[in-house]
Coordinates of C-alpha atoms in Angstrom, one line a residue:
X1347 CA -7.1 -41.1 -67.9
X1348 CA -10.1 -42.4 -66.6
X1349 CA -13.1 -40.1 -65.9
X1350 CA -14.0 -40.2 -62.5
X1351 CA -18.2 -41.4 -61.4
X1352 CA -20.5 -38.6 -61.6
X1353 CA -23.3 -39.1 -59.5
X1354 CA -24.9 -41.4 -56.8
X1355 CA -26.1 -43.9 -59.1
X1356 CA -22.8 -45.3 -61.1
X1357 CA -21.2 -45.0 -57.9
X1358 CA -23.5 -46.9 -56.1
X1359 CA -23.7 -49.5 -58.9
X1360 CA -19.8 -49.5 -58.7
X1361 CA -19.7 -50.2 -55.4
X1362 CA -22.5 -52.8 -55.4
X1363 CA -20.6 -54.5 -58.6
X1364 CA -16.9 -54.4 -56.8
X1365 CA -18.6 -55.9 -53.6
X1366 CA -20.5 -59.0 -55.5
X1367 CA -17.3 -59.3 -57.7
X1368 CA -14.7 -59.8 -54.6
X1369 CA -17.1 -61.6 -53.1
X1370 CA -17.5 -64.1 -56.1
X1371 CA -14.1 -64.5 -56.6
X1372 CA -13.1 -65.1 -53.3
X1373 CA -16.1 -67.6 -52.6
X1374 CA -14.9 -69.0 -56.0
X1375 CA -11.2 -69.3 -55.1
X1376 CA -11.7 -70.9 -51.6
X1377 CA -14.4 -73.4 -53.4
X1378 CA -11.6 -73.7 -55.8
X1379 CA -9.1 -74.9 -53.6
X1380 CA -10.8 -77.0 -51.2
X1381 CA -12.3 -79.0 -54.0
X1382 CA -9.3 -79.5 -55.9
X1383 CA -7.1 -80.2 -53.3
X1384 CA -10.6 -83.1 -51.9
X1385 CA -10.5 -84.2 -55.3
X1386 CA -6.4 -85.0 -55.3
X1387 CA -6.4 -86.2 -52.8
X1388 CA -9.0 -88.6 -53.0
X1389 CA -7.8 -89.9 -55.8
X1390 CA -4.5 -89.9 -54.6
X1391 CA -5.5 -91.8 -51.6
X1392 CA -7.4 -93.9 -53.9
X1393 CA -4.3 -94.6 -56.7
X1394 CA -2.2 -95.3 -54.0
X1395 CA -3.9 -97.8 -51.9
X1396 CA -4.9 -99.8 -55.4
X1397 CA -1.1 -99.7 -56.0
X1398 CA -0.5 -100.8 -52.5
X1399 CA -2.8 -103.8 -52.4
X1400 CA -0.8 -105.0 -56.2
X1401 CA 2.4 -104.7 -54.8
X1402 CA 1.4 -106.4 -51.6
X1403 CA -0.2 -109.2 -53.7
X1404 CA 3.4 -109.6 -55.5
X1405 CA 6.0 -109.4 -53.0
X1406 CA 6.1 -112.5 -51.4
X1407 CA 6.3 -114.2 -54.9
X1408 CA 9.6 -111.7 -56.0
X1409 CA 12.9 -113.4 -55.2
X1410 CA 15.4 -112.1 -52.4
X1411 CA 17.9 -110.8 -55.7
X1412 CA 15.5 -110.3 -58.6
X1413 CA 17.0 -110.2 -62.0
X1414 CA 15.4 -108.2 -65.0
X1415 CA 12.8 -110.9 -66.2
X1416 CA 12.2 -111.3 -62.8
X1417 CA 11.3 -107.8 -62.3
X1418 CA 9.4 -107.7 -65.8
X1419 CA 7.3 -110.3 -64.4
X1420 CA 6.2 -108.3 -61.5
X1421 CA 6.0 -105.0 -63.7
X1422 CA 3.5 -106.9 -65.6
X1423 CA 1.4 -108.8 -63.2
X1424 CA 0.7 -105.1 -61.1
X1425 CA -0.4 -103.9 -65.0
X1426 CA -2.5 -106.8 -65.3
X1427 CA -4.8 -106.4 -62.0
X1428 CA -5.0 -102.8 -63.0
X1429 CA -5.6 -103.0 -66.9
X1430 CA -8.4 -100.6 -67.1
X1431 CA -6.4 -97.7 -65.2
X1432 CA -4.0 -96.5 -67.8
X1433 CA -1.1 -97.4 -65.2
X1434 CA 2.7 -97.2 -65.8
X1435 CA 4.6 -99.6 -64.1
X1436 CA 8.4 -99.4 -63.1
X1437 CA 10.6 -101.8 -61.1
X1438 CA 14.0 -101.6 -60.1
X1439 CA 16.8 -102.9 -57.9
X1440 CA 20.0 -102.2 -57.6
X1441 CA 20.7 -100.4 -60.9
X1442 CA 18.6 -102.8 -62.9
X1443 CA 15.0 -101.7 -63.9
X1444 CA 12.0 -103.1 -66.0
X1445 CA 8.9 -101.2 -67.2
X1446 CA 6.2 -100.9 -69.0
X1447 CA 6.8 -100.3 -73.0
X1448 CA 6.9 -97.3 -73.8
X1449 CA 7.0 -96.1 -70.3
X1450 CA 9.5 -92.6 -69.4
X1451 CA 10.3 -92.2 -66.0
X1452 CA 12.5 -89.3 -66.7
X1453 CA 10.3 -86.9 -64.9
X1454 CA 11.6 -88.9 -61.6
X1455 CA 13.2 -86.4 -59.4
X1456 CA 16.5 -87.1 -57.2
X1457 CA 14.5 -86.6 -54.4
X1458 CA 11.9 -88.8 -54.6
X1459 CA 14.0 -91.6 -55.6
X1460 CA 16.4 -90.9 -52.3
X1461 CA 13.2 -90.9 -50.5
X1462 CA 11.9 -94.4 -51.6
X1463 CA 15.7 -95.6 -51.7
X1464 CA 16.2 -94.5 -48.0
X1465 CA 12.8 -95.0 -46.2
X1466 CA 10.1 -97.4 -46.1
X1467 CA 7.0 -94.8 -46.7
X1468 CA 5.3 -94.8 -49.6
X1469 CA 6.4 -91.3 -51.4
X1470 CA 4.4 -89.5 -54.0
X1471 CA 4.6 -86.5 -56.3
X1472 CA 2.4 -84.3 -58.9
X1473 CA 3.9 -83.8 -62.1
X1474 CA 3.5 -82.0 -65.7
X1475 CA 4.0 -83.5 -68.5
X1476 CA 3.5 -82.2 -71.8
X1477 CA 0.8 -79.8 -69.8
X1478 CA -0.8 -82.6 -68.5
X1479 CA -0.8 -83.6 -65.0
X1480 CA 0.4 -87.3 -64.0
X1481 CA 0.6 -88.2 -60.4
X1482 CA 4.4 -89.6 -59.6
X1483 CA 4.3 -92.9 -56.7
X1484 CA 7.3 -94.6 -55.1
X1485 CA 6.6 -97.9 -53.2
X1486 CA 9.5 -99.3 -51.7
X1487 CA 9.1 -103.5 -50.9
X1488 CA 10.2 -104.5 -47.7
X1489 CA 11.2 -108.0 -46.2
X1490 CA 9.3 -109.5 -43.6
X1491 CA 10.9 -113.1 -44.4
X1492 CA 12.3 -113.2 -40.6
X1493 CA 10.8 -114.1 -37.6
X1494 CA 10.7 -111.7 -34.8
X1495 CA 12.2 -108.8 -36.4
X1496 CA 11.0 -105.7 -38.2
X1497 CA 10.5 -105.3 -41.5
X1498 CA 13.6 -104.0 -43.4
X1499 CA 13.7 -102.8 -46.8
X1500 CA 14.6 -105.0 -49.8
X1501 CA 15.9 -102.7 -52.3
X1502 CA 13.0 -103.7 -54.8
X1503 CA 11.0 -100.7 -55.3
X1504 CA 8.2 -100.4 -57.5
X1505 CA 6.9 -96.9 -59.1
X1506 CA 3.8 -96.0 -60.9
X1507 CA 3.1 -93.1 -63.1
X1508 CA -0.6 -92.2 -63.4
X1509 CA -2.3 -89.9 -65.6
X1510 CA -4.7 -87.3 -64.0
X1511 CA -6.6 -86.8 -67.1
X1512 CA -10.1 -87.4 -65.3
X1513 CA -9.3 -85.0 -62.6
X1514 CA -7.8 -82.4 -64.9
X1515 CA -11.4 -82.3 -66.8
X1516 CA -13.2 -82.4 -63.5
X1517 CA -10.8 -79.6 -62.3
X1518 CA -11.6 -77.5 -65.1
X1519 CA -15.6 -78.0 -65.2
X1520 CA -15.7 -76.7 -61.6
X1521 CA -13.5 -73.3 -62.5
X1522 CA -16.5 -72.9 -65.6
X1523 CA -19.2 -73.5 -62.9
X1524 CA -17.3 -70.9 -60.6
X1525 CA -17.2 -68.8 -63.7
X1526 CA -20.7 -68.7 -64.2
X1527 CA -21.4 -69.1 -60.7
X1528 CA -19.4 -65.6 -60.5
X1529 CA -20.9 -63.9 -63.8
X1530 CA -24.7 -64.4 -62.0
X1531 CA -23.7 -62.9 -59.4
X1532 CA -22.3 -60.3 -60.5
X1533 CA -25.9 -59.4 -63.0
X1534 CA -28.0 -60.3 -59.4
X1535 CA -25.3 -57.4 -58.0
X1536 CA -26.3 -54.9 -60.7
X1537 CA -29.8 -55.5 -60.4
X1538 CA -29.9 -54.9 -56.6
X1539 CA -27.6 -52.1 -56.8
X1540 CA -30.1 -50.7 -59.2
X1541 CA -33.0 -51.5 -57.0
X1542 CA -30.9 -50.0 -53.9
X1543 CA -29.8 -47.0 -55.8
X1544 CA -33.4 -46.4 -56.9
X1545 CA -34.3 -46.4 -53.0
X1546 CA -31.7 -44.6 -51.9
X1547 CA -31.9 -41.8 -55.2
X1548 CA -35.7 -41.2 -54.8
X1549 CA -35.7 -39.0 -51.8
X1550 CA -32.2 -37.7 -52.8
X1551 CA -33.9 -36.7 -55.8
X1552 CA -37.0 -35.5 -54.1
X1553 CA -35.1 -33.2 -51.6
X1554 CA -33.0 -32.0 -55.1
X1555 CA -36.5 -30.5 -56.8
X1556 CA -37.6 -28.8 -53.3
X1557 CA -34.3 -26.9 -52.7
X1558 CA -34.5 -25.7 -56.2
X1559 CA -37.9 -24.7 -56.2
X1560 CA -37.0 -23.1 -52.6
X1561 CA -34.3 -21.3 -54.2
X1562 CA -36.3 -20.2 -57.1
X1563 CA -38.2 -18.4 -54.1
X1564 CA -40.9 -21.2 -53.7
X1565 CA -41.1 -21.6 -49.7
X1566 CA -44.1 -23.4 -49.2
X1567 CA -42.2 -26.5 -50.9
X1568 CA -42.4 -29.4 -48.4
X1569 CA -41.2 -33.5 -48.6
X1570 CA -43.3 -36.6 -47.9
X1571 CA -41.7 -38.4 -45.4
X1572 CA -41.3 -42.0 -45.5
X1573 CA -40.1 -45.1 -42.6
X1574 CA -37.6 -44.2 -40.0
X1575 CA -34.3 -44.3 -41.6
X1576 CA -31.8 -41.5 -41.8
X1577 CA -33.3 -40.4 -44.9
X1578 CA -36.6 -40.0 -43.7
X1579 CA -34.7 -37.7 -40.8
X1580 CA -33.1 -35.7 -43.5
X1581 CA -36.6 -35.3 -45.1
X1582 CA -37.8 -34.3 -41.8
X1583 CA -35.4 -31.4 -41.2
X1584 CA -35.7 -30.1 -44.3
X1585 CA -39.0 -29.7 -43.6
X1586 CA -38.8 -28.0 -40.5
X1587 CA -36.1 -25.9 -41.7
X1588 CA -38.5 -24.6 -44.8
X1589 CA -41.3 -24.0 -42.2
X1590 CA -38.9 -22.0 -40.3
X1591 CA -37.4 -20.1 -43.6
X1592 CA -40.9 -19.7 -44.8
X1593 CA -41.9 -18.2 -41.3
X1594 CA -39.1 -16.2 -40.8
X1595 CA -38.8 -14.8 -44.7
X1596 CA -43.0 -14.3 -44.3
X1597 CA -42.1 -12.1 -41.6
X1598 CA -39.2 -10.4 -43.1
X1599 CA -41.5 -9.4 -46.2
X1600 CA -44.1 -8.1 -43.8
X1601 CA -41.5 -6.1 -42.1
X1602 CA -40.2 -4.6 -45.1
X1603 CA -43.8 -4.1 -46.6
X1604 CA -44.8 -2.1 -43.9
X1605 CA -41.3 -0.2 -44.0
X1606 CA -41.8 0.7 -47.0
X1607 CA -45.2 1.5 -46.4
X1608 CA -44.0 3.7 -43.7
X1609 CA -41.8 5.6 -45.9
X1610 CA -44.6 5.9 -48.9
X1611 CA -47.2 7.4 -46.0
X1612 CA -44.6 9.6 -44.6
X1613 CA -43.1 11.2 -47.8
X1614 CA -46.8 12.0 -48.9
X1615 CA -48.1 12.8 -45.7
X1616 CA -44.6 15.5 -45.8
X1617 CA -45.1 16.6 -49.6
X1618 CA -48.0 19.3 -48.7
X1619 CA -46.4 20.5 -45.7
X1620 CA -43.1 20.8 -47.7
X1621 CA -44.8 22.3 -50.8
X1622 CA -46.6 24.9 -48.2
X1623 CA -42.5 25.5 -46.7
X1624 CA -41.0 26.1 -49.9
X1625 CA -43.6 28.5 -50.7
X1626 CA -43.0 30.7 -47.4
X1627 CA -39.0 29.7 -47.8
X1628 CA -39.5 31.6 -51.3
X1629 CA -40.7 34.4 -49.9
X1630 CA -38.4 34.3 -46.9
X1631 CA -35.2 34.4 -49.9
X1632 CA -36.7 38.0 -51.1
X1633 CA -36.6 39.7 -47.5
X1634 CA -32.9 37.1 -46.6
X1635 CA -31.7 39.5 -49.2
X1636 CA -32.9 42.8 -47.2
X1637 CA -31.8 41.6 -43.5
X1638 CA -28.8 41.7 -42.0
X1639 CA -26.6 39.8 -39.2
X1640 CA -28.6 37.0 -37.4
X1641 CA -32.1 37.5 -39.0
X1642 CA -31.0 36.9 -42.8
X1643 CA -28.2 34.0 -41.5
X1644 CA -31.3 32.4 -40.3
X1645 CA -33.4 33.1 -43.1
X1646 CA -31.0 31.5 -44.9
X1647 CA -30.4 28.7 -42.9
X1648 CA -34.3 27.8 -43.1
X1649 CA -34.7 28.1 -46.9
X1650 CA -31.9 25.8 -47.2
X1651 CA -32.7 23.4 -44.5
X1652 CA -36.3 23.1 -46.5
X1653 CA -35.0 22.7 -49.7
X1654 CA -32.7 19.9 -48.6
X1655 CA -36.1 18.3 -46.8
X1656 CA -37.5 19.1 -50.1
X1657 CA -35.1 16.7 -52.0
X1658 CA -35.6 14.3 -49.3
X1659 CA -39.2 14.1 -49.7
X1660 CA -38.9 13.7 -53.4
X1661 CA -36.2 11.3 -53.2
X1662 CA -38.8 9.3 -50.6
X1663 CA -41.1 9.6 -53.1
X1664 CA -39.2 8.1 -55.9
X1665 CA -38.2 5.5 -54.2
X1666 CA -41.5 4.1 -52.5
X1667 CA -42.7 4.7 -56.6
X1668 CA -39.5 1.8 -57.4
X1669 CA -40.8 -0.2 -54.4
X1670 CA -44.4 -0.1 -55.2
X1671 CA -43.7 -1.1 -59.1
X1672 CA -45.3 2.2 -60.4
X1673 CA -42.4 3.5 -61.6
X1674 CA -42.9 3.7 -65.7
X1675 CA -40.8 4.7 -68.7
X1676 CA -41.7 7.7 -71.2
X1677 CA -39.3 6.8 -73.8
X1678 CA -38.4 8.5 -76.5
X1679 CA -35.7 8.5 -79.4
X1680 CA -32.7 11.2 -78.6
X1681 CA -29.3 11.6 -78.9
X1682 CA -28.1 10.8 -75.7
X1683 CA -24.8 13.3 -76.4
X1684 CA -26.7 16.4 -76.2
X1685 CA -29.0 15.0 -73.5
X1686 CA -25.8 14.9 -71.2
X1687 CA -24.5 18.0 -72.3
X1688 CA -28.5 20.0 -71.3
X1689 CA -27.9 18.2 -68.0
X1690 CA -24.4 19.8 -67.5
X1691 CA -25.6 23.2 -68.4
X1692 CA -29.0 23.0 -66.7
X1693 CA -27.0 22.9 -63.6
X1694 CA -23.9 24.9 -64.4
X1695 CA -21.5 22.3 -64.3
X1696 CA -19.7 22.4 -68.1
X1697 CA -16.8 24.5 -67.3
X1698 CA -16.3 22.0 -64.2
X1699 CA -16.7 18.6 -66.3
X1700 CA -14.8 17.2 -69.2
X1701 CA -16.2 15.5 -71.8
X1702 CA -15.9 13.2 -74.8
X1703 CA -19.1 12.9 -76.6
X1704 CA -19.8 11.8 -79.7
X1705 CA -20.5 14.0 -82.6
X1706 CA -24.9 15.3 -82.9
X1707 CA -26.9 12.4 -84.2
X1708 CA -24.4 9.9 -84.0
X1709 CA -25.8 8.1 -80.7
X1710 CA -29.4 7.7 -80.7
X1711 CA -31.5 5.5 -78.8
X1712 CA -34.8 4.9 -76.5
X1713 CA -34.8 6.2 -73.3
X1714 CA -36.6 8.2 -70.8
X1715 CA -35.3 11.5 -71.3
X1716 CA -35.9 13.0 -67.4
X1717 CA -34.5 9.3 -65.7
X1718 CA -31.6 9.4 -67.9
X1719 CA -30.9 13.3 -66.8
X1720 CA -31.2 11.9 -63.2
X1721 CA -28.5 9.5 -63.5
X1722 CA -26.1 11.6 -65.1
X1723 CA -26.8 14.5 -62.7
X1724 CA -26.6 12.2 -59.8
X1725 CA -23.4 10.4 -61.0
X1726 CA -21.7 13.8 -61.7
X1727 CA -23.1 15.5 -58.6
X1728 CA -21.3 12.6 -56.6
X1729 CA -18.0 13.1 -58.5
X1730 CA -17.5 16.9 -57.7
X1731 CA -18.8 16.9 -54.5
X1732 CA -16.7 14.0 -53.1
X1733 CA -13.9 12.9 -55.8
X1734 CA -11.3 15.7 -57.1
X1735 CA -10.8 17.6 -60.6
X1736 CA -11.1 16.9 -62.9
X1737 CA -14.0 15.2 -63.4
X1738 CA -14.7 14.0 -66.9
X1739 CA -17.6 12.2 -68.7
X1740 CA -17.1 9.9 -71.9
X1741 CA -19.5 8.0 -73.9
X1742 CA -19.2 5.3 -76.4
X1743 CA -20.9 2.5 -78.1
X1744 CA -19.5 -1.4 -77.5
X1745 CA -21.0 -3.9 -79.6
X1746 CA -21.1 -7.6 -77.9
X1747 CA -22.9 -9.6 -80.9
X1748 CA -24.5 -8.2 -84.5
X1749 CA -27.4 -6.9 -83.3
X1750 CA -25.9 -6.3 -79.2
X1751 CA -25.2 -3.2 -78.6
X1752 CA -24.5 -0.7 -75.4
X1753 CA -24.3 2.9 -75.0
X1754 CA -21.4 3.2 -72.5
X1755 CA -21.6 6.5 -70.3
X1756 CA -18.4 6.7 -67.6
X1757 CA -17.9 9.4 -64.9
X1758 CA -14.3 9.3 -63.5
X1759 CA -12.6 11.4 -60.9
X1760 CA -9.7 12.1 -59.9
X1761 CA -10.1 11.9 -55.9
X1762 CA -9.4 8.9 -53.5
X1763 CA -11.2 6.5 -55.0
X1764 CA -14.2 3.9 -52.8
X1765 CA -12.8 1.8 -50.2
X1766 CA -12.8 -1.5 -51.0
X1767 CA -15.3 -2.6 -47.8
X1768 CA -18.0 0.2 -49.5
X1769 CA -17.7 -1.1 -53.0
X1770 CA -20.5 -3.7 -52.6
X1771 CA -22.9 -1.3 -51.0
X1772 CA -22.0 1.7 -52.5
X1773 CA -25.7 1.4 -54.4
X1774 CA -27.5 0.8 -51.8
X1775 CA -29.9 2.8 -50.2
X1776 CA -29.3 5.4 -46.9
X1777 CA -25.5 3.8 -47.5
X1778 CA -22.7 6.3 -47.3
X1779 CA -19.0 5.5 -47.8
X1780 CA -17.5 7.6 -45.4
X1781 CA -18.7 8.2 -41.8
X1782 CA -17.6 12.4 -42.0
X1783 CA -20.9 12.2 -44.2
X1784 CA -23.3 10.7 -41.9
X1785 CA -24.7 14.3 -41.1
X1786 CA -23.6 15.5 -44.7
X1787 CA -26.3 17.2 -47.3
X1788 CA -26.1 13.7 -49.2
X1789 CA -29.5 11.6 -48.1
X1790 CA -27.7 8.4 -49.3
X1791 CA -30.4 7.6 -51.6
X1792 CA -29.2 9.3 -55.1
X1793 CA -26.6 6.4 -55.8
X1794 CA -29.5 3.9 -55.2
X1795 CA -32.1 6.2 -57.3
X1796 CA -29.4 6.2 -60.4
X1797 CA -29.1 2.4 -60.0
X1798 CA -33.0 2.0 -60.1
X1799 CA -33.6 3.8 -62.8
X1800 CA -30.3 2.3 -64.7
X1801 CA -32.3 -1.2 -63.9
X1802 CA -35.8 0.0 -65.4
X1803 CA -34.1 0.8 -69.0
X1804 CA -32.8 -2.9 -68.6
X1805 CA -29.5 -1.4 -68.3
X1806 CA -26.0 -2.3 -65.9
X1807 CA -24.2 0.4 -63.6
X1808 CA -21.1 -0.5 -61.5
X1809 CA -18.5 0.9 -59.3
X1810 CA -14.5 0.8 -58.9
X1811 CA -11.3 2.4 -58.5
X1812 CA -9.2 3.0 -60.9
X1813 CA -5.0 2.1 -60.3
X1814 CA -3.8 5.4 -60.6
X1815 CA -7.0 6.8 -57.9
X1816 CA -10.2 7.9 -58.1
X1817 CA -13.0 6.5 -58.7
X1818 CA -15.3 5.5 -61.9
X1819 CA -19.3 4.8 -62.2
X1820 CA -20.4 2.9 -65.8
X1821 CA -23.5 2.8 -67.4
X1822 CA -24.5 0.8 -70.1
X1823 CA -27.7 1.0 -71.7
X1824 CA -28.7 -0.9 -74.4
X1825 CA -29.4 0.7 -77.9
X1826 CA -32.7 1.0 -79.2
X1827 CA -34.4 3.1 -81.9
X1828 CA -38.0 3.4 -83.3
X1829 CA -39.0 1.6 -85.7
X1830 CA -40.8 4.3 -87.5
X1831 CA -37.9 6.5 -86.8
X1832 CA -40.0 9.5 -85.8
X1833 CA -38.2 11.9 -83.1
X1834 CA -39.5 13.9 -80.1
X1835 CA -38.9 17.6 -79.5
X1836 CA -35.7 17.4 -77.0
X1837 CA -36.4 20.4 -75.6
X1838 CA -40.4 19.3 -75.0
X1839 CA -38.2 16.0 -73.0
X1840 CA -36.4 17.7 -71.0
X1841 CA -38.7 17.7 -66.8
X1842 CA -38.2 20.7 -64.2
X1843 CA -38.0 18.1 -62.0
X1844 CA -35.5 16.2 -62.8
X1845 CA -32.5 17.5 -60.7
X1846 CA -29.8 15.6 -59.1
X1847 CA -31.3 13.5 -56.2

């Protein structure tokens, strides 16, 4: 099966090579044919009057009822005016016929010789013969002996058999000439389609390397525009429509910037005022615990509202760190097993999780102890506050290649799963799946916090539902150890601020 053109070039050169090649050929044929059939014919024309005058110069000299000597004679005396012409000469009358030795008039068709028999027009016919050509003519003789009437035909008829030989060759030369003629013009067609795909590729080309540098986040990229034509036009709007991306993704970074400026400024501007809250709040849980009725509900009711602005603030906080690049790893060597397991006990939540860990010591790598107890408290906090028991956590190691490998940490419940319109957002920040918890105690910010963090060990976190229900969250981080194998304390690890955001 052929392979179909790739590209502008070979397809332009196709195209340019199919056009000069039908042109050729047909130029060539019509060339062809009106030579051959101007060369035929003239020497048709030619052969024909030559015999004409012969047979003219011998008629009045042939008896009114010829006999075969008599007919030899006149055979002979039309060879002899035309010895240099490679004639054969035939005569006949009335079933008797003389010719030239040697002669075969064989190739004579019925037609031809009712023609001449019947009518007093000189009749002719192309012939092959052994695969050459030979040009067939029958002249018939007519009285004019009588005065006053017309001429009426004698029954003497005289044929001629010619060989084309001359024309043949000529014939030939000119379909070598068209041959060449067509082979020329089919290099002159390669080389302008070359030239023309060169002027047509160059700005195709051009516009190629400024969309990908545009997409590789180069704006500023721009085109030199040349003439009028509707390349230059295209040249021209991409332009414009760069300017206007540049403009447009210039002011949608300046935007963002100063969002997230905003947010940096407000959470640090709120952490004193916060700090100064909890304090009072702290005090205000020691006399909640005295008061009764509607003084300790809303003693309660402010400690907790400031300990959820609290985790606001923080999460703020860790997030404008993400944004502003200053977020850093303090890795260490641990066994990620009994990491998870502090992080379940640390917040009371072993006799509500399952697990399937490996065994101590079996599943060590680098990480930063306190992010990696924030994504497993965040991931876990999300599954028992909006999935269904049970809630269990597995971990693993999958090896891709011989020195590839991942430590594979999976939280699956048991509730209704993620709808399928939330999956691609559901890590994204302020997002939350269900509109109930717009006004919820979730910020919408501890998903996107997990994923951040996930991204800064160099690691890969992902949603989806599983067939039977419920919903799973993997991690995969990738597995590395220290080189001089030396292990931090755990316990020295583990930040008191690292809770579930």
């Amino acid at each position: 099966m052929a392979l179909p053109l790739r590209g502008l070039r070979p397809r332009l050169l196709a195209a340019f090579v199919l056009v000069a090649m039908a042109s050729a050929l047909g130029t060539g044929a019509l060339a062809f044919r009106e030579a051959r059939t101007g060369v035929l014919q003239q020497s048709q024309d030619s052969v024909i009057r030559q015999f004409r005058t012969s047979v003219d110069a011998i008629a009045p000299y042939l008896p009114f009822d010829p006999d075969r000597s008599e007919l030899q004679s006149a055979v002979n005396q039309v060879l002899y005016a035309n010895r240099s012409s490679g004639w054969r000469v035939m005569a006949t009358y009335r079933g008797v016929s003389a010719a030239t030795p040697h002669a075969d008039f064989d190739v004579l068709s019925t037609e031809l010789r009712r023609s001449v028999r019947d009518r007093r027009a000189t009749v002719f016919q192309r012939v092959n013969v052994d695969g050459h050509p030979q040009l067939i003519v029958g002249m018939p003789i007519t009285d004019t002996s009588g005065e006053g009437t017309e001429p009426r035909l004698s029954g003497i008829v005289m044929y001629l058999e010619v060989p084309q030989n001359s024309e043949e060759a000529y014939i030939e030369a000119m379909v070598s000439g068209i041959e060449r003629g067509t082979l020329v013009a089919l290099g002159l067609a390669v080389i302008l389609a070359l030239l023309a795909a060169s002027g047509v590729l160059r700005p195709v080309r051009a516009l190629r390397r400024a969309t990908r540098r545009m997409a590789a986040g180069y704006l500023d990229v721009r085109l030199t525009v040349r003439g009028s034509d509707e390349l230059a036009d295209l040249s021209r709007t991409f332009n414009d429509t760069a300017a206007e991306l540049e403009r447009t993704v210039g002011e949608l970074r300046r935007l963002e910037a100063q969002a997230r400026r905003f947010v940096a400024d407000v959470s640090h501007e709120l952490r004193t005022p916060v700090a100064a809250m909890s304090a009072v709040t702290d005090v205000l849980d020691e006399s909640a615990l005295r008061q009764e009725g509607e003084t300790g509900d809303a003693l309660r009711l402010v400690s907790e509202g400031t300990a959820r602005l609290s985790e606001l603030v923080n999460a703020l906080m860790e997030i404008s760190r993400f944004d502003a690049g200053a977020a850093e790893l303090n890795q260490d060597e641990i066994d990620l097993a009994e990491s998870v397991q502090r992080t379940l006990a640390s917040r009371g939540w072993q006799g509500q999780v399952e697990t399937r860990l490996p065994g101590p010591g079996v599943l060590r790598t680098r990480v930063d102890p306190r992010r990696l107890d924030v994504v497993t408290a965040n991931l876990v906090g999300n599954a028992l506050r909006h999935g269904a028991p049970p809630v269990r956590l597995t971990m693993e190691v999958r090896e891709e290649a011989a020195d590839v490998a991942w430590a594979v940490i999976k939280v699956i419940d048991n509730g209704p799963g993620i709808a399928e319109e939330a999956l691609p957002h559901i890590f994204e920040r302020f997002y939350k799946a269900s509109t109930s918890r717009t006004r919820s105690e979730s910020s919408g910010l501890g998903l996107a916090i997990t994923a951040e963090n996930v991204r800064l060990h160099e690691g890969r976190i992902r949603a989806a539902n599983l067939p039977r229900g419920g919903a799973v969250f993997t991690v995969e981080l990738p597995l590395r150890h220290d080189d001089t194998d030396t292990h931090a304390d755990a316990d020295a690890d583990a930040d008191a601020d690292g809770g579930a955001l």
